[in-house]
C-alpha positions as semicolon CSV with decimal commas, in nm:
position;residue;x (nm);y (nm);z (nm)
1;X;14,986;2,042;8,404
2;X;14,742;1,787;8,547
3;X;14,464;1,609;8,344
4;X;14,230;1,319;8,400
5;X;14,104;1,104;8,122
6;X;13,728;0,919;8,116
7;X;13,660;0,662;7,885
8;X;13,353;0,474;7,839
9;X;13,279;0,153;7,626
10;X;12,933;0,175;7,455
11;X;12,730;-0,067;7,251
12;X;12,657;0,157;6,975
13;X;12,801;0,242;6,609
14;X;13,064;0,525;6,629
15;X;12,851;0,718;6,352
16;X;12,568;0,753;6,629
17;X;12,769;0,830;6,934
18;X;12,989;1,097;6,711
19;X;12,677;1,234;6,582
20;X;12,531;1,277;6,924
21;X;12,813;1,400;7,092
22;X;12,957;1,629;6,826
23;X;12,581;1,786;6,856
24;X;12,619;2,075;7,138
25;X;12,213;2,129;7,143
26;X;12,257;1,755;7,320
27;X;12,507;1,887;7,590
28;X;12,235;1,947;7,840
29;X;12,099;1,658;7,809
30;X;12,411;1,474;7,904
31;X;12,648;1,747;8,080
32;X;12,342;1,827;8,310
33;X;12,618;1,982;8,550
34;X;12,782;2,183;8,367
35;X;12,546;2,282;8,128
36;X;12,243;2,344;8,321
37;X;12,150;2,596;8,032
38;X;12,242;2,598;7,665
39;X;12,144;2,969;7,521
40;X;12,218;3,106;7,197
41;X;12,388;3,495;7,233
42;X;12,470;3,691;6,925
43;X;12,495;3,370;6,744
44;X;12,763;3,230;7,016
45;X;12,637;2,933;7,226
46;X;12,697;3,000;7,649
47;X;12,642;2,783;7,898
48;X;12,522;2,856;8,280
49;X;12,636;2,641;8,521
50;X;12,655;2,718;8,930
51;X;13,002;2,893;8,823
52;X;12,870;3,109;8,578
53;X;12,800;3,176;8,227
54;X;13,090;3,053;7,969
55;X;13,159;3,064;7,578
56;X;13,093;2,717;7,427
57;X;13,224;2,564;7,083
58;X;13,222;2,247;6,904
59;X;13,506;2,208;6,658
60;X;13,449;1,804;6,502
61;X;13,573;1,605;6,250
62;X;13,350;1,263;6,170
63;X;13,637;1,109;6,000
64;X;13,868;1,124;6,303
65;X;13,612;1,090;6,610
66;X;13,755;1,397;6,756
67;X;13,512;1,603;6,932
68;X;13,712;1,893;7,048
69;X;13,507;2,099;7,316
70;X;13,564;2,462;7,409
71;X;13,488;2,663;7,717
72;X;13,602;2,995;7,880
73;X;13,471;3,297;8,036
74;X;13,545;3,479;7,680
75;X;13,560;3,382;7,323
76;X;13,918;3,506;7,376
77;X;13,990;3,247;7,665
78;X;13,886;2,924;7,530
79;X;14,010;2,579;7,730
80;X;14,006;2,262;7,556
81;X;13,844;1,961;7,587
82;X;13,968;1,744;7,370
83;X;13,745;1,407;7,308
84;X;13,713;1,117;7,076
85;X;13,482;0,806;6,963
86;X;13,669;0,556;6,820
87;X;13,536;0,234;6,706
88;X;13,605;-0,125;6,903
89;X;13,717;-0,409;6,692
90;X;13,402;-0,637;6,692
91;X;13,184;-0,350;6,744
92;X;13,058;-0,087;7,034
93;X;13,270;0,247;7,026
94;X;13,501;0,374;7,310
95;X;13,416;0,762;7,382
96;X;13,716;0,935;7,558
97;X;13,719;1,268;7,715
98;X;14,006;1,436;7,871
99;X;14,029;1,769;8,089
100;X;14,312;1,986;8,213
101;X;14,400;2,163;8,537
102;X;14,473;2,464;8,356
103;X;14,699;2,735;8,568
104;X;14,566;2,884;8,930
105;X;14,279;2,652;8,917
106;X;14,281;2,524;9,297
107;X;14,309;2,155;9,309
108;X;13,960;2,156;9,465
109;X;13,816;2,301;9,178
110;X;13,925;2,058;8,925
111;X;13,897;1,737;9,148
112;X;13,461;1,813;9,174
113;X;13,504;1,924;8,789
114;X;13,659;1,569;8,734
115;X;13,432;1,399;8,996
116;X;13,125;1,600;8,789
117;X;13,198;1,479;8,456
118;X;13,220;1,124;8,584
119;X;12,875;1,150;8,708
120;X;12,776;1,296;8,377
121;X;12,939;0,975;8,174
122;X;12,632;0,819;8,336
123;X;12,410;0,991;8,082
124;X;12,590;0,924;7,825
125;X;12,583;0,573;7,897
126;X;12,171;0,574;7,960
127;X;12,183;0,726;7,637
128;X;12,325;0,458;7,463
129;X;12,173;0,139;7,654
């Protein structure tokens, strides 16, 4: 199975970059590709993106960093994206965020997925600076 990891270095506090990106009423303002709407459904959150509608879940623990992130076409068909913010010795915080090519996605698919969420790590940065 292929993956691709992003990191990013930030000049901010872990506390405030977990909080923010552990919040999924934030996605859209960072994820602005893939979450070009955040709705609320039966108490489920979706997100609508130019591939669809999909399931979306938060699952985070502040005393790890981990930000595990959840997508699928059905609560029943969840893929994980697993993520962290870990703090840097002398300060800042490194957020990591890693995706999988899960099985018969074409390569295509996953390489502007990949090429999407690097984009998107630009938000994240202009949120922080």
């Amino acid at each position: 199975m292929r993956s691709e990891t992003v990191t990013i270095v930030l000049p901010a506090q872990r506390e405030d970059v977990f909080a923010y990106m552990a919040d999924i009423e934030n996605l859209p303002e960072w994820a602005t590709e893939f979450a070009r709407e955040l709705k609320r459904e039966n108490g489920d959150y979706k997100v609508v993106n130019n591939l669809g509608e999909f399931y979306f879940e938060i699952h985070a623990d502040e005393d790890t960093g981990v930000i595990d992130m959840l997508a699928g076409p059905s609560k029943d068909e969840l893929a994980l994206f697993p993520t962290r913010a870990v703090e840097l010795p002398g300060g800042g915080t490194a957020y990591t965020f890693t995706m999988f090519q899960g099985p018969g996605m074409p390569d295509e698919l996953f390489e502007s997925q990949y090429e999407s969420l690097r984009r998107e790590f630009d938000n994240i940065r202009a949120v922080f600076s």
